[in-house]
Structures are given as structure tokens and as C-alpha cells.
Short mmCIF file of C-alpha atoms in Angstrom, two decimals:
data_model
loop_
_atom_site.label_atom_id
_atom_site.label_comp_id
_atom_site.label_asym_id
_atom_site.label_seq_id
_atom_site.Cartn_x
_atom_site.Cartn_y
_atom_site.Cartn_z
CA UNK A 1 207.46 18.32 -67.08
CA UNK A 2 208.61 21.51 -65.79
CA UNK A 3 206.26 24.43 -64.72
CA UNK A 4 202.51 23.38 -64.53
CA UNK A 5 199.71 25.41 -63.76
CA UNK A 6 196.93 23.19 -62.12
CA UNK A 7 194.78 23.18 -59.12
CA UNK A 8 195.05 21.58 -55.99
CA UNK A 9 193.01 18.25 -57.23
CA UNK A 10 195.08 17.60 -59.92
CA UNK A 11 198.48 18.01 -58.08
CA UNK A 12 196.62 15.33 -55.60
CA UNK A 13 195.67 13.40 -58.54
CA UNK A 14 199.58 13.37 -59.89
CA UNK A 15 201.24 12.79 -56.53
CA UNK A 16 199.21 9.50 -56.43
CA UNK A 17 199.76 8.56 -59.80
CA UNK A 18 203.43 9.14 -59.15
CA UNK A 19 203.24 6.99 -55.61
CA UNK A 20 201.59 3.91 -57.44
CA UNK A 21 198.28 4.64 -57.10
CA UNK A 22 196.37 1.96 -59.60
CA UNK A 23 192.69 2.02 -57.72
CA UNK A 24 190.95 4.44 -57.41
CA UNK A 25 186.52 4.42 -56.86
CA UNK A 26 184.87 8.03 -55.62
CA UNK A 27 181.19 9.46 -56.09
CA UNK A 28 180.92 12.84 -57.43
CA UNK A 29 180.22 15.49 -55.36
CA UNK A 30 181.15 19.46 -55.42
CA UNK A 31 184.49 20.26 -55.39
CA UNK A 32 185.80 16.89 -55.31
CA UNK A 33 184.10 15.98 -58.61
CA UNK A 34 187.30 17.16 -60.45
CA UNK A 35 189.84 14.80 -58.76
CA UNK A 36 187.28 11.75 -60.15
CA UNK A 37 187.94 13.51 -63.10
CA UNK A 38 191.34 13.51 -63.39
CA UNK A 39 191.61 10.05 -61.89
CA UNK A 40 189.03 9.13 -64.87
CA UNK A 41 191.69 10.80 -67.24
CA UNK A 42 194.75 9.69 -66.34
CA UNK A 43 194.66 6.39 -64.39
CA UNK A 44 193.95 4.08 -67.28
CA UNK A 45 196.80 5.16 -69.22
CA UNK A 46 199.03 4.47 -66.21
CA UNK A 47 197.63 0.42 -66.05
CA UNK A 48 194.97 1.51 -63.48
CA UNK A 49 191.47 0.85 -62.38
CA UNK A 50 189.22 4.41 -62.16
CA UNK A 51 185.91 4.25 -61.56
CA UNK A 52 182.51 5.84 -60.39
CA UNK A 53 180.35 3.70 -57.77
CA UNK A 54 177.03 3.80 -57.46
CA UNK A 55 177.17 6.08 -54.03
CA UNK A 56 179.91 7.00 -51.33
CA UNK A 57 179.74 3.36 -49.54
CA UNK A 58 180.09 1.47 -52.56
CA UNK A 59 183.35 3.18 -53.59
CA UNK A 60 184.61 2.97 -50.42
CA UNK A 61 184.35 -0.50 -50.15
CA UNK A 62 185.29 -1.01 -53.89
CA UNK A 63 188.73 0.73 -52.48
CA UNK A 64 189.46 -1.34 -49.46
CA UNK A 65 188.85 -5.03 -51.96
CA UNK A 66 191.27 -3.57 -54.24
CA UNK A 67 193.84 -2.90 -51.16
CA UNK A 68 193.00 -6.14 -49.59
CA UNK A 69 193.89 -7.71 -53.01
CA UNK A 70 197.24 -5.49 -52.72
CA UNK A 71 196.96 -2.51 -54.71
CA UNK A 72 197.59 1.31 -54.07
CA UNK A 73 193.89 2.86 -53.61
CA UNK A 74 192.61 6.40 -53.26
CA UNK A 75 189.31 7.70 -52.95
CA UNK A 76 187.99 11.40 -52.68
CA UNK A 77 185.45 13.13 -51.00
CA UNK A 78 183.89 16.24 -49.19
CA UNK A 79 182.25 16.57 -45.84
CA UNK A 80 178.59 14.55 -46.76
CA UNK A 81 180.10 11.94 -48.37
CA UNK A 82 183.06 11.08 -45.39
CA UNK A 83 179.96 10.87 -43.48
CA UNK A 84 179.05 8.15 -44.47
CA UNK A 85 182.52 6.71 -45.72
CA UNK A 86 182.40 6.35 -41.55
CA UNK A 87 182.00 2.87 -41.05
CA UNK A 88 184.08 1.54 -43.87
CA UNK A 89 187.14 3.87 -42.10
CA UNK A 90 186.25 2.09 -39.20
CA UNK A 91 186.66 -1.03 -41.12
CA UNK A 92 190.23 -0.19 -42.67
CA UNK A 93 191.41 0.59 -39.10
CA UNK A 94 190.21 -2.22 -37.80
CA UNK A 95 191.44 -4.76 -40.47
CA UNK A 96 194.80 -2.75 -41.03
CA UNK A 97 193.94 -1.99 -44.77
CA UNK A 98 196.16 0.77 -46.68
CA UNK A 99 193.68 3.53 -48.13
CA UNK A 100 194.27 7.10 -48.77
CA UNK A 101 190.93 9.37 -48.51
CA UNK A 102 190.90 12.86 -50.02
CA UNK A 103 188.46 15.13 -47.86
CA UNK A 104 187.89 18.19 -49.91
CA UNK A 105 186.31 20.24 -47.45
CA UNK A 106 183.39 22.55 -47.70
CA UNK A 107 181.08 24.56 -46.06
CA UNK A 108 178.88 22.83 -43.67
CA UNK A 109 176.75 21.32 -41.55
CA UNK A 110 175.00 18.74 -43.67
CA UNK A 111 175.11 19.81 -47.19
CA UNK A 112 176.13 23.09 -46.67
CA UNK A 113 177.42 25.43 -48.68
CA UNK A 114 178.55 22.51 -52.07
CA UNK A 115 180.79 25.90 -53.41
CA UNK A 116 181.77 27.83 -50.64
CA UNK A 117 185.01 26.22 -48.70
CA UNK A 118 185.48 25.77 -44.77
CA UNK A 119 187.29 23.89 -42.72
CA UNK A 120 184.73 22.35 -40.35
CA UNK A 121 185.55 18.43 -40.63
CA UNK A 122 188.94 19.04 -38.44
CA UNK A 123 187.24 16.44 -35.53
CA UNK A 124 185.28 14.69 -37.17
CA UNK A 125 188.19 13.25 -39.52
CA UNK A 126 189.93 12.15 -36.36
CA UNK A 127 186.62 10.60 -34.19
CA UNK A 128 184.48 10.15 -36.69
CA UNK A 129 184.82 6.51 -36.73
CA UNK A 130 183.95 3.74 -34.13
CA UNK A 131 186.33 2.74 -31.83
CA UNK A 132 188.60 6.13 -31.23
CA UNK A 133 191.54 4.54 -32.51
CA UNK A 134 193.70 6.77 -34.84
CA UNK A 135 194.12 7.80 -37.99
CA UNK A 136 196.85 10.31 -39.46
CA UNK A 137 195.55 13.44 -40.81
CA UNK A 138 197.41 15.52 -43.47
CA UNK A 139 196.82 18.82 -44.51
CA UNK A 140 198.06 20.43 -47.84
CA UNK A 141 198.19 24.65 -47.96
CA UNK A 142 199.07 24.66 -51.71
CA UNK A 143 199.57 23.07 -54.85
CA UNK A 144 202.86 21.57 -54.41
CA UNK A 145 201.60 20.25 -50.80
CA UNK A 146 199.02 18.55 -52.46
CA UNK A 147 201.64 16.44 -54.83
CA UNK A 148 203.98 15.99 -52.07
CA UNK A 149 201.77 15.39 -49.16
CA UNK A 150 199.89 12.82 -51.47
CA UNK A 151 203.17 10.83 -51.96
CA UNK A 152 203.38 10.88 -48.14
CA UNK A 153 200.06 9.93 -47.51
CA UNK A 154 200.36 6.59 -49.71
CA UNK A 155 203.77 6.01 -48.41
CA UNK A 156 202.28 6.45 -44.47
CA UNK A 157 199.28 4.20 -45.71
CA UNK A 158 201.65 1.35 -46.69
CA UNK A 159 204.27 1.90 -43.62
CA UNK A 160 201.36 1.65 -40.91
CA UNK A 161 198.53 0.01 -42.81
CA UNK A 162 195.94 2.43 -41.61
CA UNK A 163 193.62 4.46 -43.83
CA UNK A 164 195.23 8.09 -44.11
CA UNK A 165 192.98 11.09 -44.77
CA UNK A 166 194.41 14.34 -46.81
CA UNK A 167 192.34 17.56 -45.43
CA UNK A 168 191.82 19.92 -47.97
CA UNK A 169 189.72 22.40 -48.88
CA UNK A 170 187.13 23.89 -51.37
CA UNK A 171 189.85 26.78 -52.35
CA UNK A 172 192.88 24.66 -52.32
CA UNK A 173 191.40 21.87 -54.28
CA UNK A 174 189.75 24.22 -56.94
CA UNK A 175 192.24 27.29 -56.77
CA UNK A 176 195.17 26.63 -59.89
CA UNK A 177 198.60 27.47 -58.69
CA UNK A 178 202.18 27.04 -60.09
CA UNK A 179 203.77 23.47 -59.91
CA UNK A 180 207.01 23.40 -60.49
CA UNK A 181 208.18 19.51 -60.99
CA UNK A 182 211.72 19.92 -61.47
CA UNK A 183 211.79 21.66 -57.74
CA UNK A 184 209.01 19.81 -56.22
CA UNK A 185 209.67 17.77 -53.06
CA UNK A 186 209.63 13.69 -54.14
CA UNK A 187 209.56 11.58 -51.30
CA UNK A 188 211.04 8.44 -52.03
CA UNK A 189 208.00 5.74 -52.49
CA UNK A 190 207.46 3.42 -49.44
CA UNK A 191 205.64 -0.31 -50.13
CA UNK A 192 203.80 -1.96 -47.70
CA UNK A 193 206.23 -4.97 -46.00
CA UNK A 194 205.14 -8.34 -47.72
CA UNK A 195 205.18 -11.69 -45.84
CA UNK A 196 208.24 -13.83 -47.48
CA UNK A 197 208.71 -17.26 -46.01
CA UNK A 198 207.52 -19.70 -43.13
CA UNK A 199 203.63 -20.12 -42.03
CA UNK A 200 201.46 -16.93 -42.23
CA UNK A 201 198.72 -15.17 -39.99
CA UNK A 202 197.23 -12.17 -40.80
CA UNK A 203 197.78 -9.98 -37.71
CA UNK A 204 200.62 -11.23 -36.56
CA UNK A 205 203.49 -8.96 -35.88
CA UNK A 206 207.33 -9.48 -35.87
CA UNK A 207 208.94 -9.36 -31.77
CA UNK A 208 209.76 -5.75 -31.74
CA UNK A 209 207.58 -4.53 -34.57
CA UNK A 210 203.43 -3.11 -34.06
CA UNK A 211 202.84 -3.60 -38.25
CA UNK A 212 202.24 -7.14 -39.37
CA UNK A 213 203.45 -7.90 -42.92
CA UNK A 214 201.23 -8.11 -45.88
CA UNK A 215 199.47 -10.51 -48.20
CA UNK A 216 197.04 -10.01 -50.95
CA UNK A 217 193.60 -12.11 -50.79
CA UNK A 218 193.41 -14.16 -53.58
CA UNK A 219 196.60 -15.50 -53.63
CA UNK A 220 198.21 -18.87 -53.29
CA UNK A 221 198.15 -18.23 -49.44
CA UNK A 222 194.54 -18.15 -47.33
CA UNK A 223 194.30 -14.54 -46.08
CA UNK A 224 191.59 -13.96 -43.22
CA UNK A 225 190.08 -10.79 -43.03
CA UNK A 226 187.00 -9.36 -40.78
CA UNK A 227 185.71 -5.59 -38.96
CA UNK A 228 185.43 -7.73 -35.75
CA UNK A 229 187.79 -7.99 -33.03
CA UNK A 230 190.78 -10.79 -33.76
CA UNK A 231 193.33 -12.65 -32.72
CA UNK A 232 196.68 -12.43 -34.74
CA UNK A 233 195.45 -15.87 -36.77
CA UNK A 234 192.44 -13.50 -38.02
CA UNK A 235 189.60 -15.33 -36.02
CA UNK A 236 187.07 -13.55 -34.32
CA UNK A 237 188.03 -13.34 -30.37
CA UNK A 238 186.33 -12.16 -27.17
CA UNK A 239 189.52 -12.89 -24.97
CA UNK A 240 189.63 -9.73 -23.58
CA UNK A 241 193.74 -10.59 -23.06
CA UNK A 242 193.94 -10.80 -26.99
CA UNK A 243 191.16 -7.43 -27.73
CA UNK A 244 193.23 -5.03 -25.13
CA UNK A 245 196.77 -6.23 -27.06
CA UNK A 246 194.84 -5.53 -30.27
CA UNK A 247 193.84 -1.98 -29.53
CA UNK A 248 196.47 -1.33 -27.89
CA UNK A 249 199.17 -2.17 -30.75
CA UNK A 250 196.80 -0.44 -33.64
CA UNK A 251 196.68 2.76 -31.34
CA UNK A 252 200.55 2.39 -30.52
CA UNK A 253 202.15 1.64 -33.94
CA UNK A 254 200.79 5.36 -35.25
CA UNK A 255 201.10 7.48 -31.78
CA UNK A 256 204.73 5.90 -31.33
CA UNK A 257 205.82 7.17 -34.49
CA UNK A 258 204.04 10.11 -34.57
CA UNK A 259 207.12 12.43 -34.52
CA UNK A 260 208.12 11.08 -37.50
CA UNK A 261 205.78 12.32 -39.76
CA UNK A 262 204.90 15.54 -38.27
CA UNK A 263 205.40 18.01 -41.29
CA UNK A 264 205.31 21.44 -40.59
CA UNK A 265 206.60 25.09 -41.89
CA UNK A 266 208.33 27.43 -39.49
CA UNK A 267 208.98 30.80 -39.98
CA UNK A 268 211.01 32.17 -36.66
CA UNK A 269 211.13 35.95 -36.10
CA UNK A 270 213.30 37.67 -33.64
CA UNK A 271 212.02 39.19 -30.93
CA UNK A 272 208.44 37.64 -31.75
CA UNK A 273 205.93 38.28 -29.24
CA UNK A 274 203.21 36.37 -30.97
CA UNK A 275 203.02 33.19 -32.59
CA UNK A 276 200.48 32.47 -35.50
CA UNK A 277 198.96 28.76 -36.15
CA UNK A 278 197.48 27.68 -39.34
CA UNK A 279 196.80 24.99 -41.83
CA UNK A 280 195.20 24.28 -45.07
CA UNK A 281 194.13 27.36 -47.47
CA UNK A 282 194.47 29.84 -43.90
CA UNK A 283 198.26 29.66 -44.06
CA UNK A 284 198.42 31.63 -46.95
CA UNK A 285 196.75 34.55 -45.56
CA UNK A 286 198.63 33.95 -41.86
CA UNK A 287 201.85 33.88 -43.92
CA UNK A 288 201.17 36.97 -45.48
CA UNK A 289 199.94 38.94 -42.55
CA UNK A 290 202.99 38.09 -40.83
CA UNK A 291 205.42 39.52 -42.82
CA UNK A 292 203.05 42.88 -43.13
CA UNK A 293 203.08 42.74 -39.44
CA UNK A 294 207.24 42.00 -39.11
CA UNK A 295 207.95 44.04 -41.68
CA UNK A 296 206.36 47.51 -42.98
CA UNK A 297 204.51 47.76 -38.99
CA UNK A 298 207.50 46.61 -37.07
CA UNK A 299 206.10 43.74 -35.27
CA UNK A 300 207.20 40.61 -35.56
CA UNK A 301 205.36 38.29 -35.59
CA UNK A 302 206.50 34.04 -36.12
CA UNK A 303 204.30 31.72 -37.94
CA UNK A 304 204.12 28.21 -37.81
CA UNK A 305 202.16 26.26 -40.56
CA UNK A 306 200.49 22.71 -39.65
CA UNK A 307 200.87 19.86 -42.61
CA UNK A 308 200.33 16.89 -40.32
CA UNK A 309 196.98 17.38 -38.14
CA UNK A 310 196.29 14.39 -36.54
CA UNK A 311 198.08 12.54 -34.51
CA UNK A 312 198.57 16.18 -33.20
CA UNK A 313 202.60 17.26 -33.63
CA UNK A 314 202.80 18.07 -29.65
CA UNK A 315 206.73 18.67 -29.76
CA UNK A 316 206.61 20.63 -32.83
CA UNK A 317 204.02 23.06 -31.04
CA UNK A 318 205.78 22.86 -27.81
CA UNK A 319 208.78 24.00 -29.32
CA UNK A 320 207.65 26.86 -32.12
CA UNK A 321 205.97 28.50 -28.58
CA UNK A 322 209.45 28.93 -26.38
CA UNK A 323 209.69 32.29 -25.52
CA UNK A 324 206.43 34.05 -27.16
CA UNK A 325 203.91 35.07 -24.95
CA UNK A 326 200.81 34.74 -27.12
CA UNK A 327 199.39 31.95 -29.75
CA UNK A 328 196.91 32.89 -32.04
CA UNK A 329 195.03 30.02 -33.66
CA UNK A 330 193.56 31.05 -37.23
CA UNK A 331 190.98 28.33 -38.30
CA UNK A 332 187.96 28.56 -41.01
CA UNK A 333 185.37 27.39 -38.38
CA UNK A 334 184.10 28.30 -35.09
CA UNK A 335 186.90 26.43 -33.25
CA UNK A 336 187.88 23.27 -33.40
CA UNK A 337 191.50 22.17 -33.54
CA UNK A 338 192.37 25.23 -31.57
CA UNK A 339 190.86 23.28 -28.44
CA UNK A 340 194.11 20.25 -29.19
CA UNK A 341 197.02 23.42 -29.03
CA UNK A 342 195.25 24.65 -25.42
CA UNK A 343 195.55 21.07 -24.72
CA UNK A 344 199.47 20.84 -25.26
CA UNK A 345 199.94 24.47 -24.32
CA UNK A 346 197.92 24.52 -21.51
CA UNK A 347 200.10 26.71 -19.84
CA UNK A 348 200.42 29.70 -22.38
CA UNK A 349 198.22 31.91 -23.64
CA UNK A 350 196.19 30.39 -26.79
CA UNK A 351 193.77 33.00 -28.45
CA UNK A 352 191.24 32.11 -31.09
CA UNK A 353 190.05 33.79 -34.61
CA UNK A 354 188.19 32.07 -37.20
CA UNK A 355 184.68 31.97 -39.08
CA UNK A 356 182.96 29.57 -41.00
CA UNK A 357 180.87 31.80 -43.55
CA UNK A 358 181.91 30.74 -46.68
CA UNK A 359 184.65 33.14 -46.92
CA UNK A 360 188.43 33.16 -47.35
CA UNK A 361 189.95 34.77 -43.80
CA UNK A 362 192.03 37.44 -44.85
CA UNK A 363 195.69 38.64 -44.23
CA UNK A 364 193.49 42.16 -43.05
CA UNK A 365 191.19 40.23 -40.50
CA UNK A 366 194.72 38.32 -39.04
CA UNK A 367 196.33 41.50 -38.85
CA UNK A 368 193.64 43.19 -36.86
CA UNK A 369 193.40 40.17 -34.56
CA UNK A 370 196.60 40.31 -33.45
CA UNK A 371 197.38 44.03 -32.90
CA UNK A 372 194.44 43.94 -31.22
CA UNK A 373 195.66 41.67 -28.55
#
């Protein structure tokens, strides 16, 4: 296909078309609106099933049948409507069902700002589900992140059987860019493992493995499903034995593995002083300040760009801050994942700037902030 121009939603839209996406069931709602659109446009002609449900809920749930019955689903969202995807997340974690949700974030609280971007749903995609178990957290900063982190996201969905959310934002998602598909990274596509011989339960998992292998309902072979708490044979349990072994192998088969898929982009400078942290639509504007700042002012300055949010990437931020003396966290919101890199750095200096007014954060603002300090 060569050189496309497109924005973020589309790219999203390919890389799950190109992953096996065949299901895919959102609501409209500003500026995610144009990924149901080019699900609506393109999924048919690939042999899948797009649709439009009646409200958020309903096309969350319509997602997690379709995966139950052993398809590839996606849905898409902003920051209202993953409000109340909440339970049904809850429900996919619970009952180890593959589902990729696209958060396309936007100004907030409540409603918000329905044109303005931010990136204010950084917790809440991580707790905002019962139980605190937890989910993996991708986050594109341009067009060809949004095709390849897509193809990751369905191939991390299948590997753990967990729901996996892609953060991006207002500008990303409605901001066209250059694709170029001959250069574009292609992870190879992962399947979820399928059951193949000898008797079958649900949740139970292989000596030495924390993912149990999959069947479709409505096949040949009964397939239990249910939100509550279970046993590997898919009955309901209170043995509290059998719930701690549960929790404990649905939180350890992603935070095990979490090194694995920590994505990141690290530019190293010589003699840095100061290290910059970003993600999503911010990195663009980090990435340009520093190399203003190492170059043409004679300060350099490293950056290090976050693709994988939650779990958070601990060794990849213990490492990028050997031998700097100062980490400045850029963020569009008042502060949020900031408070995880003070966590893991808790003995280096972590600074702060960010706002969440509707407005892009500019290479300008970033350089200011960090010849101030």
C-alpha cells in the first residue's frame, strides 16, 4: 500500500484488521466516532461483524459474546463511555476473555471538553474496575504506533486472555499523519492457545503455565463461563483456598511477564543532566524540545518515551535514570502517572509539568520547565 496519509483512528482501525480483528460493537461518541466509522467501512469486506449498539454496555457485552464464541473483538471509546464499559472490564478480567478497548481520550471530568484532548483517564484505565487486578495499558504517540501497537494489543489479548486497553488521545486519534506500510513495524500475529485433546475445564491451567487454553461456547464441548469467583471446572466457589489461587494466578500471569511487553523509545544523550518522560500525543513535543535543548542551547537533555503504561515498565525507568540527576514528568493532566515513576524512583529527583486545559503542551512550555530547574 505504500505511503498513507490517515489519522490515528484509522491506523488503529487497520492494525486490527490486519491482526484478525472480525468483531467489532462501539457507541458513537466524539472523537472516537471515526474509528466506528472505519470499522463500519472496512470490516465487512474483510468477513467481519461491525456494528453500532444501542449504548456503551450493550456493545461491550456484544464484544465479550463474540470473544467467548472465539473471535478477535475490538471496541472503542472515550472517557464517558469507559465509564461505564467498567463492569463489563471487570467481567473480561474475571472470566479471562480476550478484548481490545480503544480509549480515545478527551478532556474531562464527566463530559468534558467532547473536542478538546487530555490525558486524564491514566488511573482510572488501570483501577477503574472491581477487584484491582490488572490490565495492560498501551499507549500510541503517532500514527504508525497506533497500527503497530494495535497488532500488539490483540496479540497480548490472545497470549494472556485479559482485556487490553490502547490509551490514546483526542489529537492522536483525529490528527492525520504519514503511514508508511512498507516500513511499518508488523508484529507477527499471536492466537489465543486452543484446548486439543483429553477432558476440558475452563480455568484450568497447564503445571507450569498461569493461561488456561481456550474454547469457544457453542461448540461441541460444554464451556462454563461466569463474573463470579471459580474454581478451574468453572463453578462458582467460596473456598477461600481456590479464590486466593484464582487472584493470585490472574494478577501473576500479566505482572510476571510484564518485562516482556514493555515498549518504549529511548533517546540517550551524553552528558544528560535531565531526563524527560512522556507518552501519548506529549512525546512529540518532549521529543522536540529535547533536541532544541541538546542541540542549538547546548544542553542535553535524554528523553524516554512510554508505549506500555500499565503494568508500569519499572526496569525500563530504572534504567533510562542511571546517572541523571533530574526526571521531568510531562503529562496532559494535573498529575497522575507521574505519582507511579516517584514510586519506582523514589530515590531521585522526579519533577512534574502538565495541564489539562484543552491544549496541546508545547515543545516552548517543556523547554522553559526544564531550564528552569
Amino acid at each position: 500500500m505504500g505511503l498513507l496519509f490517515i489519522d490515528g483512528n484509522q491506523a488503529v482501525a487497520m492494525g486490527a484488521i490486519h491482526s484478525g480483528c472480525r468483531f467489532f460493537a462501539s457507541y458513537p461518541i466524539t472523537p472516537a466516532s471515526n474509528l466506528l466509522a472505519a470499522m463500519l467501512d472496512t470490516l465487512p469486506s474483510a468477513g467481519g461483524i461491525a456494528l453500532q449498539g444501542e449504548d456503551e454496555i450493550a456493545s461491550i457485552g456484544y464484544c465479550l459474546g463474540a470473544s467467548m464464541a472465539g473471535m478477535k473483538v475490538m471496541t472503542a471509546t472515550s472517557g464517558p463511555g469507559l465509564s461505564l464499559y467498567s463492569e463489563n472490564i471487570s467481567f473480561a478480567i474475571a472470566g479471562e476473555i480476550p478484548i481490545v478497548i480503544v480509549n480515545i481520550m478527551r478532556q474531562g471530568p464527566s463530559t468534558g471538553s467532547a473536542t478538546r484532548g487530555a490525558d486524564g483517564d491514566v488511573q482510572f484505565m488501570r483501577w477503574g474496575c472491581s477487584g484491582g487486578l490488572p490490565v495492560i495499558v498501551l499507549a500510541p504517540a503517532d500514527v504508525s504506533d497506533c497500527f503497530t501497537l494495535t497488532v500488539h494489543a490483540f496479540n497480548l489479548a490472545e497470549q494472556f486472555r485479559c482485556p487490553v486497553i490502547i490509551a490514546s488521545n483526542k489529537e492522536i486519534g483525529m490528527t492525520s499523519g504519514t503511514l508508511d506500510m512498507e516500513r511499518v513495524e508488523k508484529p507477527a500475529v499471536i492466537d489465543r492457545t486452543l484446548h486439543e485433546a483429553g477432558p476440558f475445564l475452563p480455568f484450568q491451567v497447564k503445571p507450569g503455565e498461569d493461561v488456561p487454553p481456550f474454547l469457544p461456547i457453542g461448540g461441541p464441548i460444554l464451556v462454563r463461563q461466569t463474573s463470579s469467583t471459580h474454581g478451574p471446572d468453572g463453578y462458582i466457589t467460596t473456598n477461600p483456598s481456590e479464590i486466593q489461587a484464582g487472584v493470585e494466578r490472574l494478577q501473576r500471569k500479566i505482572d510476571s511477564k510484564a518485562e516482556s511487553f514493555s515498549y518504549f523509545d529511548l533517546e540517550e544523550r551524553k552528558g544528560a543532566r535531565t531526563l524527560l518522560v512522556a507518552y501519548g500525543i506529549t512525546a512529540g513535543a518532549a521529543r522536540a524540545a529535547a533536541a532544541e535543548l541538546s542541540g542549538d542551547q547546548n544542553i542535553p537533555v535524554s528523553l524516554l518515551v512510554l508505549k506500555t503504561l500499565w503494568p508500569v515498565p519499572e526496569q525500563v525507568l530504572k534504567a533510562a535514570a542511571v546517572g541523571v540527576e533530574r526526571i521531568l514528568v510531562v503529562e496532559m493532566n494535573l498529575g497522575q502517572y507521574v505519582q507511579e515513576i516517584r514510586r519506582v524512583l523514589c530515590n531521585q529527583r522526579v519533577d512534574f509539568y502538565g495541564k489539562m486545559s484543552g491544549q496541546l503542551i508545547s515543545p516552548t512550555e517543556i523547554i522553559e520547565e526544564v531550564t528552569r530547574g
